[in-house]
Amino acid sequence: MISLIISCVCTILALALSWFFSPWTYRGYPKSAPLKNTAPIPDKRDLSEKITYWRISGIPEDCDNNKLMDCLRDFDKSFKIEPSDLSLYPGCYDRKQVAVIRTKGSPDSFRRIKSEASYFMIPGLSTDGVMVDRNFYHLTPLNRPEDGDDMIDVIAVAGLEGHAIESWRNTKSGEMWLQNHLPKDIKNIRILTYGYNTDLIGDTMEDTILDLRSNLFTHLLNVRKTAQEKKRPIIFIGHGFGGILILQTLLESKSRKIYEHILNATRALFFFGVPHQGFRTSKLEARIKDMSRDGDPSAAVMLLEKLRQNSEFLISQRNDLVDIWDKINLYSFYEKVKTPIIVQTASGQCEPKERAEETVQKMSSRLFMPREIAVGVSKTHSEMIRFISDEDPTYITFKRNMEEEVANVLESLEEEKNEPKEFLFKLSEPQTRSLPAPIGYHAGYSFSGFNGTISSVTEHIETESS
């Protein structure tokens, strides 16, 4: 009996202690309201569903969005996309189409795709197969322009370690303004984004700056083949090193007479944080050298050496381009918010320091040319091109200037069309010529020609007839 009483008392004490120290009821909190954690726990599901962009090339002309979506879902049941996640555009290299697709996470069939494009046979889509990639190297179309002769190529080139899609996409709103806003706001343009490998930290970069220049130049030639396409005006948009690459391409065109149509077609440049006078590369160079596997300088290090402040390469570029600015308008956007400096700790981790600095300084972002307009942007170097919406102040400024440039180009194209008509109209007008009056002319004088004129004309006609 005593043992039973002792057992009951112990049980009651255990329950009381359990209740007292329980986190659900401690200090008066009810069981239905647990204590809130001051540091939010990362959602592993969100991490696994990171937004990823894919490009599918080689889609037949007769395929539409619904058919493509059905084919992808039938091919891979893990393909969970909405109509707004898929965009289909006319290809810029051939008559086939290109799809730009946004997914949360990676579909099962696409998980093996890393840096190189992969070939897929998707039933019901194409008997020739399609190519799928996510690096977006070379040129990718981002809109479906209306048919017509008055078309302008707008070509965007990202900077170092950039991406043809991700560099222009705002990570908070998910807006990619080159794709979502610019086609709606401005007509008569074909929007292309250019991607290339400048993976400095990953040590996969192999191309020199001359290789990169040649690649962009070649792809411009590949999408502008016919006589009409070669005359099509170009407006370039460049961020950081992308602007340097654009200028190098114009130099290539300038130096080769047969290809000067690219330079002649260029009407305006919109540059965001382009380091015309260079930028501080020492810390970045040191990080890359530390990861180098041998003593030879890598392609990344050699590229950064050319981008040092006041390097001989950049000085030569400015001098070689001095005579092109009388025909090209330049808009130079410069950053006004400093970027935290990233340092590598002893453990090999990269952490931001308290000190920050401008990636590309204001003076370096400008060329100080007569036709240059400078615009300050209250963002860091990488965020200055990631407009959060079409109400972003920098986007509004960009759009206004782009609208003016497009309007001026279309006006000049219309004038060129009318020039032959005006020439023919002038030829159809009666041509008059003043003749000297003969000596002794007076008001009642009856002019019958100079002596010998009629006989001379008659002899000439008879000679031609014989």
Short mmCIF file of C-alpha atoms in Angstrom, two decimals:
data_model
loop_
_atom_site.label_atom_id
_atom_site.label_comp_id
_atom_site.label_asym_id
_atom_site.label_seq_id
_atom_site.Cartn_x
_atom_site.Cartn_y
_atom_site.Cartn_z
CA MET A 1 0.00 0.00 0.00
CA ILE A 2 2.78 2.34 0.97
CA SER A 3 4.61 1.53 -2.27
CA LEU A 4 1.46 2.35 -4.26
CA ILE A 5 1.13 5.72 -2.55
CA ILE A 6 4.82 6.50 -3.21
CA SER A 7 4.38 5.55 -6.88
CA CYS A 8 1.37 7.86 -7.26
CA VAL A 9 3.20 10.75 -5.60
CA CYS A 10 6.21 10.30 -7.95
CA THR A 11 3.94 10.25 -10.97
CA ILE A 12 2.19 13.45 -9.88
CA LEU A 13 5.55 15.16 -9.26
CA ALA A 14 6.86 14.08 -12.65
CA LEU A 15 3.78 15.46 -14.40
CA ALA A 16 4.04 18.72 -12.48
CA LEU A 17 7.71 19.17 -13.30
CA SER A 18 7.05 18.30 -16.94
CA TRP A 19 4.31 20.87 -17.12
CA PHE A 20 6.37 23.53 -15.35
CA PHE A 21 9.44 23.22 -17.60
CA SER A 22 7.55 22.70 -20.85
CA PRO A 23 8.45 25.43 -23.47
CA TRP A 24 4.82 25.54 -24.56
CA THR A 25 3.55 26.71 -21.16
CA TYR A 26 6.61 28.29 -19.62
CA ARG A 27 6.00 31.83 -18.34
CA GLY A 28 2.35 31.84 -19.15
CA TYR A 29 2.44 31.01 -22.87
CA PRO A 30 -0.52 28.82 -23.87
CA LYS A 31 0.16 25.49 -25.50
CA SER A 32 -1.21 26.69 -28.86
CA ALA A 33 1.28 29.61 -29.07
CA PRO A 34 4.92 28.44 -28.97
CA LEU A 35 7.73 30.90 -28.41
CA LYS A 36 8.75 32.69 -31.58
CA ASN A 37 12.32 32.27 -32.74
CA THR A 38 14.02 35.64 -33.30
CA ALA A 39 16.11 34.20 -36.17
CA PRO A 40 13.90 32.72 -38.92
CA ILE A 41 14.75 29.14 -39.82
CA PRO A 42 15.57 28.79 -43.55
CA ASP A 43 12.92 26.96 -45.49
CA LYS A 44 14.68 23.98 -47.06
CA ARG A 45 11.87 23.63 -49.58
CA ASP A 46 12.50 27.17 -50.85
CA LEU A 47 16.22 26.49 -51.15
CA SER A 48 15.58 23.39 -53.25
CA GLU A 49 13.12 25.34 -55.44
CA LYS A 50 15.53 28.01 -56.54
CA ILE A 51 14.45 29.81 -59.71
CA THR A 52 16.34 28.44 -62.72
CA TYR A 53 16.18 29.62 -66.33
CA TRP A 54 16.45 27.19 -69.24
CA ARG A 55 16.83 27.74 -72.97
CA ILE A 56 15.44 25.26 -75.50
CA SER A 57 16.67 25.78 -79.08
CA GLY A 58 15.56 24.15 -82.33
CA ILE A 59 11.78 24.26 -81.77
CA PRO A 60 9.78 24.00 -85.04
CA GLU A 61 8.05 27.10 -86.41
CA ASP A 62 4.56 25.60 -86.12
CA CYS A 63 4.86 24.94 -82.37
CA ASP A 64 2.99 27.23 -79.97
CA ASN A 65 3.18 27.72 -76.20
CA ASN A 66 0.41 25.22 -75.38
CA LYS A 67 1.90 22.46 -77.50
CA LEU A 68 5.37 23.00 -76.04
CA MET A 69 4.02 22.93 -72.48
CA ASP A 70 2.08 19.71 -73.12
CA CYS A 71 5.12 18.04 -74.69
CA LEU A 72 7.34 18.99 -71.75
CA ARG A 73 4.82 17.72 -69.18
CA ASP A 74 4.36 14.43 -71.03
CA PHE A 75 8.13 14.05 -71.36
CA ASP A 76 8.82 14.74 -67.67
CA LYS A 77 6.07 14.60 -65.04
CA SER A 78 8.24 16.71 -62.69
CA PHE A 79 7.93 19.66 -65.11
CA LYS A 80 5.71 22.00 -63.08
CA ILE A 81 5.38 25.26 -65.01
CA GLU A 82 2.64 27.80 -65.52
CA PRO A 83 1.92 29.59 -68.83
CA SER A 84 3.67 32.69 -67.48
CA ASP A 85 6.86 30.65 -66.96
CA LEU A 86 7.28 29.86 -70.66
CA SER A 87 8.10 32.28 -73.48
CA LEU A 88 8.54 31.31 -77.14
CA TYR A 89 10.44 33.58 -79.54
CA PRO A 90 11.58 33.51 -83.18
CA GLY A 91 15.16 32.26 -83.39
CA CYS A 92 17.82 34.78 -84.38
CA TYR A 93 20.17 32.29 -86.09
CA ASP A 94 17.63 30.34 -88.17
CA ARG A 95 13.90 30.00 -88.78
CA LYS A 96 13.33 27.74 -85.76
CA GLN A 97 12.10 29.01 -82.41
CA VAL A 98 13.74 29.45 -79.01
CA ALA A 99 11.99 28.97 -75.66
CA VAL A 100 13.01 30.67 -72.41
CA ILE A 101 11.60 28.74 -69.45
CA ARG A 102 11.59 29.51 -65.74
CA THR A 103 11.26 26.67 -63.21
CA LYS A 104 11.43 26.25 -59.44
CA GLY A 105 14.21 23.78 -58.94
CA SER A 106 15.34 21.48 -61.75
CA PRO A 107 13.07 19.04 -63.58
CA ASP A 108 14.32 15.47 -63.21
CA SER A 109 15.31 15.17 -66.88
CA PHE A 110 17.33 18.42 -66.77
CA ARG A 111 19.32 17.73 -63.61
CA ARG A 112 22.33 16.40 -65.52
CA ILE A 113 22.69 19.66 -67.47
CA LYS A 114 25.61 21.65 -66.11
CA SER A 115 27.62 24.06 -68.22
CA GLU A 116 27.26 22.48 -71.66
CA ALA A 117 24.05 22.20 -73.69
CA SER A 118 22.41 18.77 -73.89
CA TYR A 119 20.54 17.12 -76.73
CA PHE A 120 17.00 15.84 -76.09
CA MET A 121 14.44 13.95 -78.14
CA ILE A 122 11.08 15.15 -76.80
CA PRO A 123 8.20 13.14 -78.32
CA GLY A 124 5.71 15.20 -80.30
CA LEU A 125 7.96 18.26 -80.40
CA SER A 126 10.61 17.75 -83.07
CA THR A 127 11.93 14.80 -85.06
CA ASP A 128 15.36 16.46 -85.13
CA GLY A 129 15.60 16.88 -81.38
CA VAL A 130 16.24 20.07 -79.41
CA MET A 131 19.13 21.54 -77.44
CA VAL A 132 18.66 22.52 -73.79
CA ASP A 133 21.05 24.63 -71.72
CA ARG A 134 21.07 27.05 -68.82
CA ASN A 135 24.25 29.06 -69.44
CA PHE A 136 22.65 31.09 -72.28
CA TYR A 137 25.92 31.54 -74.15
CA HIS A 138 25.79 33.51 -77.41
CA LEU A 139 22.67 35.44 -78.49
CA THR A 140 19.17 34.73 -77.19
CA PRO A 141 15.99 36.52 -78.35
CA LEU A 142 13.77 38.01 -75.64
CA ASN A 143 10.74 39.28 -77.56
CA ARG A 144 8.56 38.62 -80.58
CA PRO A 145 8.84 41.79 -82.71
CA GLU A 146 6.12 42.78 -85.13
CA ASP A 147 6.78 42.21 -88.81
CA GLY A 148 8.12 45.23 -90.68
CA ASP A 149 11.15 46.78 -92.29
CA ASP A 150 11.64 49.42 -89.59
CA MET A 151 13.36 47.28 -86.98
CA ILE A 152 16.15 48.08 -84.53
CA ASP A 153 18.38 45.52 -82.83
CA VAL A 154 18.77 46.13 -79.07
CA ILE A 155 21.63 43.95 -77.81
CA ALA A 156 22.44 43.58 -74.10
CA VAL A 157 25.84 42.32 -72.92
CA ALA A 158 26.42 41.44 -69.24
CA GLY A 159 29.69 41.92 -67.36
CA LEU A 160 32.29 39.78 -65.60
CA GLU A 161 30.88 36.60 -64.08
CA GLY A 162 27.55 37.67 -65.50
CA HIS A 163 24.65 35.75 -66.99
CA ALA A 164 22.59 36.66 -70.04
CA ILE A 165 19.37 36.38 -67.98
CA GLU A 166 20.22 36.43 -64.27
CA SER A 167 22.39 39.57 -64.42
CA TRP A 168 19.36 41.62 -65.51
CA ARG A 169 16.78 39.98 -63.19
CA ASN A 170 15.78 41.53 -59.88
CA THR A 171 16.04 38.84 -57.20
CA LYS A 172 13.35 40.41 -54.98
CA SER A 173 10.57 40.90 -57.52
CA GLY A 174 11.75 38.31 -60.04
CA GLU A 175 11.34 40.89 -62.82
CA MET A 176 13.60 40.54 -65.85
CA TRP A 177 12.98 43.93 -67.45
CA LEU A 178 14.57 43.16 -70.82
CA GLN A 179 11.96 40.43 -71.23
CA ASN A 180 9.00 41.66 -69.16
CA HIS A 181 8.88 45.44 -69.62
CA LEU A 182 11.00 46.71 -72.51
CA PRO A 183 9.06 44.86 -75.28
CA LYS A 184 5.78 46.32 -74.00
CA ASP A 185 7.08 49.85 -73.61
CA ILE A 186 8.98 50.25 -76.89
CA LYS A 187 7.97 48.90 -80.30
CA ASN A 188 10.01 48.29 -83.46
CA ILE A 189 12.86 46.62 -81.59
CA ARG A 190 14.30 43.10 -81.52
CA ILE A 191 15.81 42.40 -78.11
CA LEU A 192 18.78 40.05 -77.88
CA THR A 193 20.84 39.20 -74.80
CA TYR A 194 24.41 37.92 -75.14
CA GLY A 195 26.07 35.42 -72.81
CA TYR A 196 29.70 34.28 -72.56
CA ASN A 197 32.02 32.60 -70.07
CA THR A 198 33.88 34.93 -67.70
CA ASP A 199 33.89 32.59 -64.70
CA LEU A 200 36.83 34.18 -62.89
CA ILE A 201 36.50 32.40 -59.54
CA GLY A 202 35.48 29.00 -60.91
CA ASP A 203 38.64 28.89 -63.06
CA THR A 204 36.73 27.63 -66.13
CA MET A 205 37.46 30.67 -68.27
CA GLU A 206 39.74 29.95 -71.23
CA ASP A 207 39.15 32.80 -73.69
CA THR A 208 41.38 35.87 -73.89
CA ILE A 209 39.87 39.30 -74.41
CA LEU A 210 40.59 39.00 -78.15
CA ASP A 211 38.75 35.66 -78.21
CA LEU A 212 35.77 37.21 -76.43
CA ARG A 213 35.75 40.11 -78.88
CA SER A 214 35.95 37.81 -81.87
CA ASN A 215 33.13 35.62 -80.52
CA LEU A 216 30.69 38.51 -80.06
CA PHE A 217 31.64 39.95 -83.45
CA THR A 218 31.07 36.59 -85.15
CA HIS A 219 27.66 36.10 -83.58
CA LEU A 220 26.59 39.59 -84.64
CA LEU A 221 27.52 38.67 -88.22
CA ASN A 222 25.60 35.40 -87.92
CA VAL A 223 22.32 37.12 -87.02
CA ARG A 224 22.74 40.00 -89.50
CA LYS A 225 23.43 38.20 -92.78
CA THR A 226 21.30 39.78 -95.53
CA ALA A 227 21.86 43.22 -97.05
CA GLN A 228 18.76 44.52 -95.26
CA GLU A 229 19.84 43.06 -91.91
CA LYS A 230 23.30 44.61 -92.23
CA LYS A 231 21.67 48.05 -92.51
CA ARG A 232 19.44 47.47 -89.47
CA PRO A 233 20.34 50.00 -86.73
CA ILE A 234 21.84 48.73 -83.46
CA ILE A 235 21.52 50.04 -79.91
CA PHE A 236 23.84 48.34 -77.42
CA ILE A 237 23.30 47.98 -73.65
CA GLY A 238 26.41 47.05 -71.67
CA HIS A 239 27.11 46.42 -67.98
CA GLY A 240 30.65 46.57 -66.61
CA PHE A 241 33.05 44.59 -68.77
CA GLY A 242 30.18 44.03 -71.22
CA GLY A 243 30.61 47.65 -72.29
CA ILE A 244 34.34 47.12 -72.87
CA LEU A 245 33.50 44.07 -74.99
CA ILE A 246 31.03 46.12 -77.06
CA LEU A 247 33.66 48.80 -77.71
CA GLN A 248 36.18 46.13 -78.68
CA THR A 249 33.64 44.78 -81.17
CA LEU A 250 33.22 48.25 -82.67
CA LEU A 251 37.00 48.46 -82.98
CA GLU A 252 36.97 45.14 -84.84
CA SER A 253 34.36 46.51 -87.22
CA LYS A 254 36.29 49.74 -87.69
CA SER A 255 39.52 47.94 -88.57
CA ARG A 256 37.95 45.63 -91.20
CA LYS A 257 36.42 47.45 -94.14
CA ILE A 258 34.27 44.52 -95.20
CA TYR A 259 32.59 44.42 -91.78
CA GLU A 260 32.30 48.12 -91.02
CA HIS A 261 28.50 47.86 -91.39
CA ILE A 262 28.30 46.95 -87.69
CA LEU A 263 29.96 50.22 -86.65
CA ASN A 264 27.94 52.19 -89.21
CA ALA A 265 24.70 50.67 -87.91
CA THR A 266 25.43 51.50 -84.24
CA ARG A 267 23.36 54.51 -83.19
CA ALA A 268 23.54 54.59 -79.37
CA LEU A 269 25.23 52.96 -76.37
CA PHE A 270 23.66 52.61 -72.93
CA PHE A 271 26.49 51.80 -70.51
CA PHE A 272 26.06 50.87 -66.84
CA GLY A 273 29.21 51.03 -64.73
CA VAL A 274 31.60 50.46 -67.62
CA PRO A 275 35.23 50.90 -66.41
CA HIS A 276 36.69 53.02 -69.24
CA GLN A 277 39.58 54.04 -66.97
CA GLY A 278 39.74 50.63 -65.26
CA PHE A 279 38.96 49.55 -61.68
CA ARG A 280 40.75 48.14 -58.63
CA THR A 281 41.55 44.55 -59.54
CA SER A 282 44.32 43.70 -57.04
CA LYS A 283 42.17 41.83 -54.48
CA LEU A 284 40.33 39.88 -57.18
CA GLU A 285 43.62 39.01 -58.89
CA ALA A 286 45.05 37.78 -55.59
CA ARG A 287 42.04 35.50 -54.98
CA ILE A 288 42.34 33.99 -58.45
CA LYS A 289 46.12 33.48 -58.17
CA ASP A 290 45.69 31.72 -54.81
CA MET A 291 43.38 29.20 -56.49
CA SER A 292 45.62 28.71 -59.52
CA ARG A 293 46.81 25.13 -59.96
CA ASP A 294 50.17 26.06 -61.49
CA GLY A 295 52.45 29.03 -61.79
CA ASP A 296 51.26 30.19 -65.22
CA PRO A 297 48.85 33.15 -65.28
CA SER A 298 45.32 32.08 -66.11
CA ALA A 299 43.10 33.67 -68.75
CA ALA A 300 41.15 35.33 -65.93
CA VAL A 301 44.26 36.97 -64.45
CA MET A 302 45.41 38.21 -67.87
CA LEU A 303 41.96 39.69 -68.46
CA LEU A 304 41.99 41.52 -65.12
CA GLU A 305 45.46 42.91 -65.85
CA LYS A 306 44.01 44.67 -68.89
CA LEU A 307 41.23 46.13 -66.75
CA ARG A 308 43.52 47.66 -64.13
CA GLN A 309 43.21 51.39 -63.55
CA ASN A 310 44.75 53.35 -66.44
CA SER A 311 46.07 50.21 -68.10
CA GLU A 312 47.77 50.54 -71.46
CA PHE A 313 45.00 48.43 -73.01
CA LEU A 314 42.22 50.82 -71.91
CA ILE A 315 44.21 53.93 -72.85
CA SER A 316 44.76 52.49 -76.33
CA GLN A 317 41.06 51.65 -76.63
CA ARG A 318 40.02 55.23 -75.79
CA ASN A 319 42.47 56.66 -78.33
CA ASP A 320 41.41 54.26 -81.09
CA LEU A 321 37.73 55.13 -80.64
CA VAL A 322 38.03 58.90 -80.42
CA ASP A 323 36.71 59.46 -83.96
CA ILE A 324 33.48 57.44 -83.67
CA TRP A 325 31.68 59.62 -81.14
CA ASP A 326 30.41 62.18 -83.65
CA LYS A 327 27.86 59.59 -84.86
CA ILE A 328 27.00 57.62 -81.69
CA ASN A 329 25.09 58.84 -78.64
CA LEU A 330 26.44 57.65 -75.29
CA TYR A 331 24.52 57.26 -72.03
CA SER A 332 26.79 56.56 -69.05
CA PHE A 333 25.10 55.33 -65.87
CA TYR A 334 27.35 55.29 -62.80
CA GLU A 335 26.84 53.69 -59.37
CA LYS A 336 26.33 55.84 -56.26
CA VAL A 337 26.19 53.08 -53.62
CA LYS A 338 29.36 51.33 -52.53
CA THR A 339 29.74 47.55 -52.65
CA PRO A 340 31.00 45.66 -49.55
CA ILE A 341 34.51 44.33 -50.04
CA ILE A 342 34.73 40.53 -50.03
CA VAL A 343 37.79 39.02 -48.35
CA GLN A 344 38.94 35.43 -48.05
CA THR A 345 39.45 34.20 -44.51
CA ALA A 346 42.12 31.75 -43.32
CA SER A 347 39.58 28.94 -43.59
CA GLY A 348 38.99 29.76 -47.23
CA GLN A 349 35.54 31.30 -46.69
CA CYS A 350 34.61 34.57 -48.44
CA GLU A 351 33.14 37.18 -46.12
CA PRO A 352 32.22 40.88 -46.56
CA LYS A 353 34.27 43.45 -44.68
CA GLU A 354 32.75 46.46 -42.93
CA ARG A 355 34.45 48.78 -45.44
CA ALA A 356 32.83 49.25 -48.84
CA GLU A 357 33.87 50.98 -52.06
CA GLU A 358 32.60 51.76 -55.53
CA THR A 359 33.33 48.87 -57.89
CA VAL A 360 33.67 51.29 -60.80
CA GLN A 361 34.28 54.89 -59.78
CA LYS A 362 32.29 57.75 -61.31
CA MET A 363 35.27 59.16 -63.22
CA SER A 364 35.98 55.74 -64.72
CA SER A 365 32.36 55.27 -65.79
CA ARG A 366 32.54 58.24 -68.13
CA LEU A 367 34.32 59.06 -71.38
CA PHE A 368 33.56 62.83 -71.28
CA MET A 369 32.48 63.00 -74.91
CA PRO A 370 30.32 65.84 -76.31
CA ARG A 371 27.37 63.52 -77.04
CA GLU A 372 27.55 61.77 -73.64
CA ILE A 373 24.82 61.97 -70.99
CA ALA A 374 25.78 60.90 -67.46
CA VAL A 375 23.20 59.49 -65.02
CA GLY A 376 23.78 58.56 -61.38
CA VAL A 377 22.14 55.39 -60.01
CA SER A 378 21.52 54.94 -56.27
CA LYS A 379 22.44 51.25 -56.37
CA THR A 380 25.54 49.08 -56.12
CA HIS A 381 27.38 47.96 -59.24
CA SER A 382 25.58 44.63 -59.60
CA GLU A 383 22.12 45.94 -58.61
CA MET A 384 22.13 49.01 -60.88
CA ILE A 385 20.77 46.96 -63.82
CA ARG A 386 18.30 44.87 -61.82
CA PHE A 387 15.25 47.12 -61.97
CA ILE A 388 12.63 46.02 -59.44
CA SER A 389 9.71 47.07 -61.66
CA ASP A 390 8.78 49.39 -64.52
CA GLU A 391 8.37 52.11 -61.86
CA ASP A 392 12.05 51.93 -60.93
CA PRO A 393 13.47 55.49 -61.27
CA THR A 394 16.49 54.31 -63.26
CA TYR A 395 14.31 52.28 -65.61
CA ILE A 396 12.07 55.32 -66.20
CA THR A 397 15.15 57.39 -67.11
CA PHE A 398 16.51 54.63 -69.31
CA LYS A 399 13.15 54.13 -71.06
CA ARG A 400 12.74 57.85 -71.81
CA ASN A 401 16.17 58.06 -73.44
CA MET A 402 15.65 54.78 -75.29
CA GLU A 403 12.31 56.03 -76.63
CA GLU A 404 14.02 59.16 -77.95
CA GLU A 405 16.77 57.14 -79.60
CA VAL A 406 14.30 54.75 -81.25
CA ALA A 407 12.14 57.66 -82.45
CA ASN A 408 15.19 59.40 -83.96
CA VAL A 409 16.30 56.22 -85.71
CA LEU A 410 12.83 55.56 -87.13
CA GLU A 411 12.66 59.16 -88.36
CA SER A 412 16.02 58.82 -90.12
CA LEU A 413 14.90 55.53 -91.71
CA GLU A 414 11.76 57.25 -93.03
CA GLU A 415 13.89 60.06 -94.48
CA GLU A 416 16.12 57.54 -96.22
CA LYS A 417 13.03 55.93 -97.77
CA ASN A 418 11.79 59.28 -99.09
CA GLU A 419 15.13 60.36 -100.56
CA PRO A 420 14.71 58.43 -103.88
CA LYS A 421 11.16 59.80 -104.25
CA GLU A 422 12.37 63.36 -103.74
CA PHE A 423 15.15 62.83 -106.28
CA LEU A 424 12.72 61.52 -108.90
CA PHE A 425 10.30 64.37 -108.16
CA LYS A 426 13.05 66.91 -108.84
CA LEU A 427 13.87 65.21 -112.13
CA SER A 428 10.23 65.51 -113.22
CA GLU A 429 10.20 69.26 -112.65
CA PRO A 430 10.72 71.45 -115.78
CA GLN A 431 14.29 72.68 -115.95
CA THR A 432 14.82 76.29 -117.07
CA ARG A 433 18.02 78.04 -118.08
CA SER A 434 18.88 81.68 -118.70
CA LEU A 435 20.39 82.58 -122.08
CA PRO A 436 22.34 85.77 -122.81
CA ALA A 437 20.32 88.22 -124.92
CA PRO A 438 21.77 89.09 -128.29
CA ILE A 439 23.41 92.47 -128.84
CA GLY A 440 20.83 95.12 -129.78
CA TYR A 441 18.03 93.41 -127.86
CA HIS A 442 14.97 95.61 -127.17
CA ALA A 443 11.38 95.05 -126.08
CA GLY A 444 10.10 94.50 -129.62
CA TYR A 445 13.01 92.31 -130.61
CA SER A 446 12.07 89.00 -132.24
CA PHE A 447 14.72 86.42 -131.23
CA SER A 448 15.47 83.91 -133.96
CA GLY A 449 18.70 82.42 -132.62
CA PHE A 450 22.34 83.28 -132.94
CA ASN A 451 24.01 83.21 -136.29
CA GLY A 452 24.89 79.64 -137.25
CA THR A 453 23.02 78.02 -134.31
CA ILE A 454 20.26 76.43 -136.36
CA SER A 455 22.61 75.21 -139.07
CA SER A 456 25.01 73.78 -136.47
CA VAL A 457 22.23 71.84 -134.74
CA THR A 458 20.95 70.60 -138.09
CA GLU A 459 24.39 69.34 -139.10
CA HIS A 460 24.79 67.53 -135.73
CA ILE A 461 21.45 65.75 -136.12
CA GLU A 462 22.28 64.68 -139.68
CA THR A 463 25.68 63.36 -138.57
CA GLU A 464 24.11 61.29 -135.74
CA SER A 465 21.48 59.90 -138.15
CA SER A 466 24.07 58.77 -140.66
#
